[in-house]
Amino acid sequence: MKHQGIIFILLFCFRITHCQNSNVGNWFMYFGNQKISNSFNLHNEIQYRSFNIVDDVQQLILRTGIGYNLTENNNNLLLGYGFIHSQNYINKDTKVNTDEHRVFQQFITKQQFNRIYLQHRYRFEERFFTNNFHPSYIQLRSRYFLGLNIPLNKPSMDGNVFYLSAYNEVFLNMQQSIFDRNRAYVALGCVIKKDLRVELGMMAQSTQNNNRNQFQIAVFNNLNFFNQ
């Protein structure tokens, strides 16, 4: 499994460094997960995406949801809602604004093999654009995410540890052209304390029309309201 994990990361690095005709943007991301009982958790998420370092807005994403643990630590079902404001270029100097309301259902399952921590996420989305809630304006999309974390200076992910993080996520439309996009990511992370970690990484996104690289700065905050 260690050798497979190393190969997994090298493939991501190869994909990122060989992405053709791409520009580099920047994503700032916050992911929160609060345990509110033995069975339920609250998810909250903010993402600010820019075409450059900071000021050329691409997207603002706000997500929240309620999750239910099928088992204590490894299997979680979640029902969520997201608001996505996008500013996309239609030519070199002109942007068009689009607002999207998104309902999504997801299942997350986790595994551990020695030092390798795996996560599978299956997500299905119903997407409503520009406040049009008539069924003809709904777009349906499914997503599969496979991620891994490998601690570097300790055998586990518990406190004050540096780790390698990588994932691949494929997006499939339920109508029109099936392939929507693919994202491949590799990063260096640090567990600051039990409930707080940060990552600095690079993601390559491929769509039917173009490829684009993104720097990513992510903060993960997991709190336990149940025991406070």
PDB file of C-alpha atoms in Angstrom:
ATOM      1  CA  MET A   1       0.000   0.000   0.000  1.00  0.00           C
ATOM      2  CA  LYS A   2       2.891   2.421   0.659  1.00  0.00           C
ATOM      3  CA  HIS A   3       4.201   1.891  -2.872  1.00  0.00           C
ATOM      4  CA  GLN A   4       0.700   2.361  -4.299  1.00  0.00           C
ATOM      5  CA  GLY A   5       0.341   5.618  -2.392  1.00  0.00           C
ATOM      6  CA  ILE A   6       3.635   6.955  -3.750  1.00  0.00           C
ATOM      7  CA  ILE A   7       2.615   6.014  -7.302  1.00  0.00           C
ATOM      8  CA  PHE A   8      -0.755   7.720  -6.727  1.00  0.00           C
ATOM      9  CA  ILE A   9       0.961  11.014  -5.799  1.00  0.00           C
ATOM     10  CA  LEU A  10       3.502  10.828  -8.638  1.00  0.00           C
ATOM     11  CA  LEU A  11       0.675  10.413 -11.151  1.00  0.00           C
ATOM     12  CA  PHE A  12      -0.979  13.536  -9.774  1.00  0.00           C
ATOM     13  CA  CYS A  13       2.285  15.485 -10.012  1.00  0.00           C
ATOM     14  CA  PHE A  14       2.724  14.342 -13.620  1.00  0.00           C
ATOM     15  CA  ARG A  15      -0.805  15.402 -14.497  1.00  0.00           C
ATOM     16  CA  ILE A  16      -0.428  18.819 -12.898  1.00  0.00           C
ATOM     17  CA  THR A  17       2.927  19.663 -14.464  1.00  0.00           C
ATOM     18  CA  HIS A  18       1.834  18.542 -17.949  1.00  0.00           C
ATOM     19  CA  CYS A  19      -1.474  20.390 -18.139  1.00  0.00           C
ATOM     20  CA  GLN A  20      -1.392  22.275 -21.465  1.00  0.00           C
ATOM     21  CA  ASN A  21      -2.675  25.765 -22.339  1.00  0.00           C
ATOM     22  CA  SER A  22      -3.601  26.574 -18.751  1.00  0.00           C
ATOM     23  CA  ASN A  23      -3.543  29.703 -16.610  1.00  0.00           C
ATOM     24  CA  VAL A  24      -3.054  29.686 -12.861  1.00  0.00           C
ATOM     25  CA  GLY A  25      -5.713  30.876 -10.431  1.00  0.00           C
ATOM     26  CA  ASN A  26      -6.031  30.768  -6.661  1.00  0.00           C
ATOM     27  CA  TRP A  27      -8.634  29.174  -4.364  1.00  0.00           C
ATOM     28  CA  PHE A  28      -9.018  29.994  -0.662  1.00  0.00           C
ATOM     29  CA  MET A  29     -11.133  27.386   1.115  1.00  0.00           C
ATOM     30  CA  TYR A  30     -12.547  26.794   4.595  1.00  0.00           C
ATOM     31  CA  PHE A  31     -14.182  23.474   5.551  1.00  0.00           C
ATOM     32  CA  GLY A  32     -15.891  23.059   8.906  1.00  0.00           C
ATOM     33  CA  ASN A  33     -17.452  19.963  10.437  1.00  0.00           C
ATOM     34  CA  GLN A  34     -19.125  20.128  13.835  1.00  0.00           C
ATOM     35  CA  LYS A  35     -20.286  17.087  15.750  1.00  0.00           C
ATOM     36  CA  ILE A  36     -23.635  17.930  17.379  1.00  0.00           C
ATOM     37  CA  SER A  37     -24.509  14.450  18.726  1.00  0.00           C
ATOM     38  CA  ASN A  38     -23.273  10.871  18.492  1.00  0.00           C
ATOM     39  CA  SER A  39     -25.131  10.509  15.207  1.00  0.00           C
ATOM     40  CA  PHE A  40     -25.380  13.969  13.611  1.00  0.00           C
ATOM     41  CA  ASN A  41     -22.899  16.525  12.325  1.00  0.00           C
ATOM     42  CA  LEU A  42     -23.107  19.982  10.757  1.00  0.00           C
ATOM     43  CA  HIS A  43     -21.038  20.748   7.625  1.00  0.00           C
ATOM     44  CA  ASN A  44     -20.159  24.324   6.606  1.00  0.00           C
ATOM     45  CA  GLU A  45     -17.912  25.519   3.808  1.00  0.00           C
ATOM     46  CA  ILE A  46     -16.706  28.766   2.214  1.00  0.00           C
ATOM     47  CA  GLN A  47     -14.651  28.957  -0.972  1.00  0.00           C
ATOM     48  CA  TYR A  48     -13.322  32.093  -2.655  1.00  0.00           C
ATOM     49  CA  ARG A  49     -11.952  31.398  -6.120  1.00  0.00           C
ATOM     50  CA  SER A  50     -10.017  33.930  -8.171  1.00  0.00           C
ATOM     51  CA  PHE A  51      -8.652  33.984 -11.710  1.00  0.00           C
ATOM     52  CA  ASN A  52      -5.433  35.489 -10.302  1.00  0.00           C
ATOM     53  CA  ILE A  53      -4.003  35.787  -6.790  1.00  0.00           C
ATOM     54  CA  VAL A  54      -6.902  37.591  -5.068  1.00  0.00           C
ATOM     55  CA  ASP A  55      -8.914  40.316  -6.786  1.00  0.00           C
ATOM     56  CA  ASP A  56     -10.272  38.827 -10.057  1.00  0.00           C
ATOM     57  CA  VAL A  57     -13.282  36.900  -8.705  1.00  0.00           C
ATOM     58  CA  GLN A  58     -14.172  33.611 -10.358  1.00  0.00           C
ATOM     59  CA  GLN A  59     -16.568  32.075  -7.824  1.00  0.00           C
ATOM     60  CA  LEU A  60     -17.874  32.450  -4.292  1.00  0.00           C
ATOM     61  CA  ILE A  61     -19.227  29.186  -2.862  1.00  0.00           C
ATOM     62  CA  LEU A  62     -21.219  28.791   0.361  1.00  0.00           C
ATOM     63  CA  ARG A  63     -22.279  25.276   1.417  1.00  0.00           C
ATOM     64  CA  THR A  64     -23.903  23.766   4.462  1.00  0.00           C
ATOM     65  CA  GLY A  65     -25.523  20.459   5.329  1.00  0.00           C
ATOM     66  CA  ILE A  66     -26.640  18.009   7.985  1.00  0.00           C
ATOM     67  CA  GLY A  67     -24.920  14.632   8.135  1.00  0.00           C
ATOM     68  CA  TYR A  68     -25.811  11.332   9.783  1.00  0.00           C
ATOM     69  CA  ASN A  69     -23.212   8.773  10.869  1.00  0.00           C
ATOM     70  CA  LEU A  70     -24.011   5.233   9.814  1.00  0.00           C
ATOM     71  CA  THR A  71     -20.985   4.194  11.879  1.00  0.00           C
ATOM     72  CA  GLU A  72     -19.121   6.291  14.446  1.00  0.00           C
ATOM     73  CA  ASN A  73     -16.142   7.409  12.345  1.00  0.00           C
ATOM     74  CA  ASN A  74     -16.120   5.918   8.865  1.00  0.00           C
ATOM     75  CA  ASN A  75     -19.467   6.227   7.071  1.00  0.00           C
ATOM     76  CA  ASN A  76     -21.539   9.408   6.794  1.00  0.00           C
ATOM     77  CA  LEU A  77     -24.648  10.402   4.812  1.00  0.00           C
ATOM     78  CA  LEU A  78     -25.249  14.119   4.254  1.00  0.00           C
ATOM     79  CA  LEU A  79     -27.988  16.320   2.783  1.00  0.00           C
ATOM     80  CA  GLY A  80     -26.759  19.770   1.845  1.00  0.00           C
ATOM     81  CA  TYR A  81     -27.398  23.078   0.142  1.00  0.00           C
ATOM     82  CA  GLY A  82     -24.996  25.366  -1.697  1.00  0.00           C
ATOM     83  CA  PHE A  83     -25.116  28.894  -3.126  1.00  0.00           C
ATOM     84  CA  ILE A  84     -22.618  29.564  -5.912  1.00  0.00           C
ATOM     85  CA  HIS A  85     -21.986  33.013  -7.402  1.00  0.00           C
ATOM     86  CA  SER A  86     -19.866  32.864 -10.570  1.00  0.00           C
ATOM     87  CA  GLN A  87     -18.213  35.567 -12.663  1.00  0.00           C
ATOM     88  CA  ASN A  88     -16.991  34.041 -15.929  1.00  0.00           C
ATOM     89  CA  TYR A  89     -15.339  35.762 -18.876  1.00  0.00           C
ATOM     90  CA  ILE A  90     -17.224  35.697 -22.176  1.00  0.00           C
ATOM     91  CA  ASN A  91     -14.336  37.552 -23.843  1.00  0.00           C
ATOM     92  CA  LYS A  92     -11.050  39.090 -22.755  1.00  0.00           C
ATOM     93  CA  ASP A  93     -12.621  42.074 -20.974  1.00  0.00           C
ATOM     94  CA  THR A  94     -16.235  41.124 -20.227  1.00  0.00           C
ATOM     95  CA  LYS A  95     -17.663  38.963 -17.457  1.00  0.00           C
ATOM     96  CA  VAL A  96     -21.141  37.507 -17.013  1.00  0.00           C
ATOM     97  CA  ASN A  97     -22.596  36.856 -13.535  1.00  0.00           C
ATOM     98  CA  THR A  98     -24.438  33.626 -12.747  1.00  0.00           C
ATOM     99  CA  ASP A  99     -26.072  32.559  -9.479  1.00  0.00           C
ATOM    100  CA  GLU A 100     -26.722  28.908  -8.721  1.00  0.00           C
ATOM    101  CA  HIS A 101     -28.694  27.200  -5.968  1.00  0.00           C
ATOM    102  CA  ARG A 102     -27.563  23.634  -5.458  1.00  0.00           C
ATOM    103  CA  VAL A 103     -29.078  20.779  -3.449  1.00  0.00           C
ATOM    104  CA  PHE A 104     -26.799  17.783  -2.968  1.00  0.00           C
ATOM    105  CA  GLN A 105     -26.722  14.359  -1.337  1.00  0.00           C
ATOM    106  CA  GLN A 106     -23.469  12.609  -0.501  1.00  0.00           C
ATOM    107  CA  PHE A 107     -21.997   9.513   1.105  1.00  0.00           C
ATOM    108  CA  ILE A 108     -18.476   9.491   2.580  1.00  0.00           C
ATOM    109  CA  THR A 109     -16.631   6.363   3.631  1.00  0.00           C
ATOM    110  CA  LYS A 110     -13.113   6.242   5.101  1.00  0.00           C
ATOM    111  CA  GLN A 111     -10.427   3.574   5.262  1.00  0.00           C
ATOM    112  CA  GLN A 112      -6.953   3.262   6.774  1.00  0.00           C
ATOM    113  CA  PHE A 113      -4.111   1.028   5.588  1.00  0.00           C
ATOM    114  CA  ASN A 114      -1.098   1.470   7.880  1.00  0.00           C
ATOM    115  CA  ARG A 115      -0.045   5.121   7.300  1.00  0.00           C
ATOM    116  CA  ILE A 116      -2.402   5.703   4.380  1.00  0.00           C
ATOM    117  CA  TYR A 117      -5.761   7.357   5.082  1.00  0.00           C
ATOM    118  CA  LEU A 118      -8.273   6.989   2.247  1.00  0.00           C
ATOM    119  CA  GLN A 119     -11.576   8.778   1.686  1.00  0.00           C
ATOM    120  CA  HIS A 120     -14.259   8.017  -0.904  1.00  0.00           C
ATOM    121  CA  ARG A 121     -16.980  10.597  -1.508  1.00  0.00           C
ATOM    122  CA  TYR A 122     -20.023   9.983  -3.727  1.00  0.00           C
ATOM    123  CA  ARG A 123     -22.078  13.125  -4.394  1.00  0.00           C
ATOM    124  CA  PHE A 124     -25.217  13.789  -6.459  1.00  0.00           C
ATOM    125  CA  GLU A 125     -26.257  17.380  -7.228  1.00  0.00           C
ATOM    126  CA  GLU A 126     -29.437  19.110  -8.402  1.00  0.00           C
ATOM    127  CA  ARG A 127     -28.415  22.505  -9.819  1.00  0.00           C
ATOM    128  CA  PHE A 128     -30.810  25.480 -10.254  1.00  0.00           C
ATOM    129  CA  PHE A 129     -29.430  28.486 -12.176  1.00  0.00           C
ATOM    130  CA  THR A 130     -30.262  32.211 -11.947  1.00  0.00           C
ATOM    131  CA  ASN A 131     -33.243  31.663  -9.640  1.00  0.00           C
ATOM    132  CA  ASN A 132     -35.183  29.603 -12.187  1.00  0.00           C
ATOM    133  CA  PHE A 133     -36.821  26.762 -10.260  1.00  0.00           C
ATOM    134  CA  HIS A 134     -38.890  25.369 -13.134  1.00  0.00           C
ATOM    135  CA  PRO A 135     -37.857  21.695 -13.702  1.00  0.00           C
ATOM    136  CA  SER A 136     -36.616  22.477 -17.225  1.00  0.00           C
ATOM    137  CA  TYR A 137     -33.810  24.545 -15.687  1.00  0.00           C
ATOM    138  CA  ILE A 138     -32.505  21.793 -13.424  1.00  0.00           C
ATOM    139  CA  GLN A 139     -29.126  20.262 -14.234  1.00  0.00           C
ATOM    140  CA  LEU A 140     -28.144  16.975 -12.597  1.00  0.00           C
ATOM    141  CA  ARG A 141     -24.558  15.948 -11.917  1.00  0.00           C
ATOM    142  CA  SER A 142     -22.748  13.144 -10.088  1.00  0.00           C
ATOM    143  CA  ARG A 143     -19.250  13.298  -8.618  1.00  0.00           C
ATOM    144  CA  TYR A 144     -16.773  10.722  -7.319  1.00  0.00           C
ATOM    145  CA  PHE A 145     -13.863  11.828  -5.109  1.00  0.00           C
ATOM    146  CA  LEU A 146     -10.937   9.617  -4.050  1.00  0.00           C
ATOM    147  CA  GLY A 147      -8.472  11.223  -1.648  1.00  0.00           C
ATOM    148  CA  LEU A 148      -5.578  10.135   0.525  1.00  0.00           C
ATOM    149  CA  ASN A 149      -3.421  11.547   3.308  1.00  0.00           C
ATOM    150  CA  ILE A 150      -0.013  10.136   4.291  1.00  0.00           C
ATOM    151  CA  PRO A 151       1.656  11.424   7.515  1.00  0.00           C
ATOM    152  CA  LEU A 152       5.368  12.127   7.055  1.00  0.00           C
ATOM    153  CA  ASN A 153       7.006  12.680  10.439  1.00  0.00           C
ATOM    154  CA  LYS A 154       4.680  10.505  12.550  1.00  0.00           C
ATOM    155  CA  PRO A 155       2.911   7.185  11.998  1.00  0.00           C
ATOM    156  CA  SER A 156      -0.556   8.740  12.431  1.00  0.00           C
ATOM    157  CA  MET A 157      -2.479  11.963  11.737  1.00  0.00           C
ATOM    158  CA  ASP A 158      -2.704  12.896  15.429  1.00  0.00           C
ATOM    159  CA  GLY A 159      -1.380  16.380  16.235  1.00  0.00           C
ATOM    160  CA  ASN A 160       1.703  18.315  15.060  1.00  0.00           C
ATOM    161  CA  VAL A 161       2.300  16.259  11.942  1.00  0.00           C
ATOM    162  CA  PHE A 162       3.146  17.109   8.342  1.00  0.00           C
ATOM    163  CA  TYR A 163       1.452  15.031   5.671  1.00  0.00           C
ATOM    164  CA  LEU A 164       1.057  14.581   1.932  1.00  0.00           C
ATOM    165  CA  SER A 165      -2.440  14.994   0.550  1.00  0.00           C
ATOM    166  CA  ALA A 166      -3.742  14.025  -2.904  1.00  0.00           C
ATOM    167  CA  TYR A 167      -7.068  13.472  -4.582  1.00  0.00           C
ATOM    168  CA  ASN A 168      -8.784  12.933  -7.890  1.00  0.00           C
ATOM    169  CA  GLU A 169     -12.419  13.868  -8.529  1.00  0.00           C
ATOM    170  CA  VAL A 170     -14.439  13.191 -11.678  1.00  0.00           C
ATOM    171  CA  PHE A 171     -17.699  15.032 -12.527  1.00  0.00           C
ATOM    172  CA  LEU A 172     -20.349  13.451 -14.775  1.00  0.00           C
ATOM    173  CA  ASN A 173     -23.459  15.163 -16.157  1.00  0.00           C
ATOM    174  CA  MET A 174     -26.755  13.337 -16.261  1.00  0.00           C
ATOM    175  CA  GLN A 175     -27.734  15.083 -19.517  1.00  0.00           C
ATOM    176  CA  GLN A 176     -26.034  16.487 -22.640  1.00  0.00           C
ATOM    177  CA  SER A 177     -22.336  15.581 -22.757  1.00  0.00           C
ATOM    178  CA  ILE A 178     -21.605  13.159 -19.922  1.00  0.00           C
ATOM    179  CA  PHE A 179     -18.068  14.263 -19.020  1.00  0.00           C
ATOM    180  CA  ASP A 180     -18.071  17.563 -17.141  1.00  0.00           C
ATOM    181  CA  ARG A 181     -14.590  17.864 -15.615  1.00  0.00           C
ATOM    182  CA  ASN A 182     -11.782  16.147 -13.719  1.00  0.00           C
ATOM    183  CA  ARG A 183      -9.694  17.531 -10.869  1.00  0.00           C
ATOM    184  CA  ALA A 184      -6.312  16.185  -9.751  1.00  0.00           C
ATOM    185  CA  TYR A 185      -4.654  17.634  -6.654  1.00  0.00           C
ATOM    186  CA  VAL A 186      -1.481  17.270  -4.591  1.00  0.00           C
ATOM    187  CA  ALA A 187      -0.545  19.229  -1.446  1.00  0.00           C
ATOM    188  CA  LEU A 188       1.527  19.466   1.703  1.00  0.00           C
ATOM    189  CA  GLY A 189      -0.531  19.668   4.879  1.00  0.00           C
ATOM    190  CA  CYS A 190       0.052  20.340   8.561  1.00  0.00           C
ATOM    191  CA  VAL A 191      -2.055  19.174  11.511  1.00  0.00           C
ATOM    192  CA  ILE A 192      -1.782  22.109  13.913  1.00  0.00           C
ATOM    193  CA  LYS A 193      -3.874  20.420  16.587  1.00  0.00           C
ATOM    194  CA  LYS A 194      -6.441  17.656  16.771  1.00  0.00           C
ATOM    195  CA  ASP A 195      -9.287  19.679  15.258  1.00  0.00           C
ATOM    196  CA  LEU A 196      -7.370  22.046  12.955  1.00  0.00           C
ATOM    197  CA  ARG A 197      -5.238  21.494   9.865  1.00  0.00           C
ATOM    198  CA  VAL A 198      -4.115  23.466   6.815  1.00  0.00           C
ATOM    199  CA  GLU A 199      -3.025  22.504   3.306  1.00  0.00           C
ATOM    200  CA  LEU A 200      -1.110  24.279   0.534  1.00  0.00           C
ATOM    201  CA  GLY A 201      -1.440  22.572  -2.824  1.00  0.00           C
ATOM    202  CA  MET A 202      -1.885  22.629  -6.564  1.00  0.00           C
ATOM    203  CA  MET A 203      -4.871  21.372  -8.525  1.00  0.00           C
ATOM    204  CA  ALA A 204      -5.184  20.673 -12.258  1.00  0.00           C
ATOM    205  CA  GLN A 205      -8.707  20.933 -13.652  1.00  0.00           C
ATOM    206  CA  SER A 206      -9.579  19.500 -17.061  1.00  0.00           C
ATOM    207  CA  THR A 207     -12.831  20.226 -18.889  1.00  0.00           C
ATOM    208  CA  GLN A 208     -13.970  19.574 -22.444  1.00  0.00           C
ATOM    209  CA  ASN A 209     -12.824  23.038 -23.525  1.00  0.00           C
ATOM    210  CA  ASN A 210      -9.684  23.831 -21.547  1.00  0.00           C
ATOM    211  CA  ASN A 211      -7.322  22.977 -18.721  1.00  0.00           C
ATOM    212  CA  ARG A 212      -6.479  25.217 -15.801  1.00  0.00           C
ATOM    213  CA  ASN A 213      -4.185  25.020 -12.781  1.00  0.00           C
ATOM    214  CA  GLN A 214      -5.166  26.360  -9.358  1.00  0.00           C
ATOM    215  CA  PHE A 215      -3.147  27.118  -6.257  1.00  0.00           C
ATOM    216  CA  GLN A 216      -5.167  26.101  -3.209  1.00  0.00           C
ATOM    217  CA  ILE A 217      -4.995  27.162   0.430  1.00  0.00           C
ATOM    218  CA  ALA A 218      -7.372  25.128   2.583  1.00  0.00           C
ATOM    219  CA  VAL A 219      -8.274  25.216   6.282  1.00  0.00           C
ATOM    220  CA  PHE A 220     -10.088  22.275   7.904  1.00  0.00           C
ATOM    221  CA  ASN A 221     -11.769  22.814  11.281  1.00  0.00           C
ATOM    222  CA  ASN A 222     -13.496  19.900  13.036  1.00  0.00           C
ATOM    223  CA  LEU A 223     -15.192  20.707  16.332  1.00  0.00           C
ATOM    224  CA  ASN A 224     -17.081  18.538  18.782  1.00  0.00           C
ATOM    225  CA  PHE A 225     -20.016  20.501  20.205  1.00  0.00           C
ATOM    226  CA  PHE A 226     -21.430  17.301  21.692  1.00  0.00           C
ATOM    227  CA  ASN A 227     -18.725  16.996  24.365  1.00  0.00           C
ATOM    228  CA  GLN A 228     -18.275  20.699  25.163  1.00  0.00           C
TER     229      GLN A 228
END
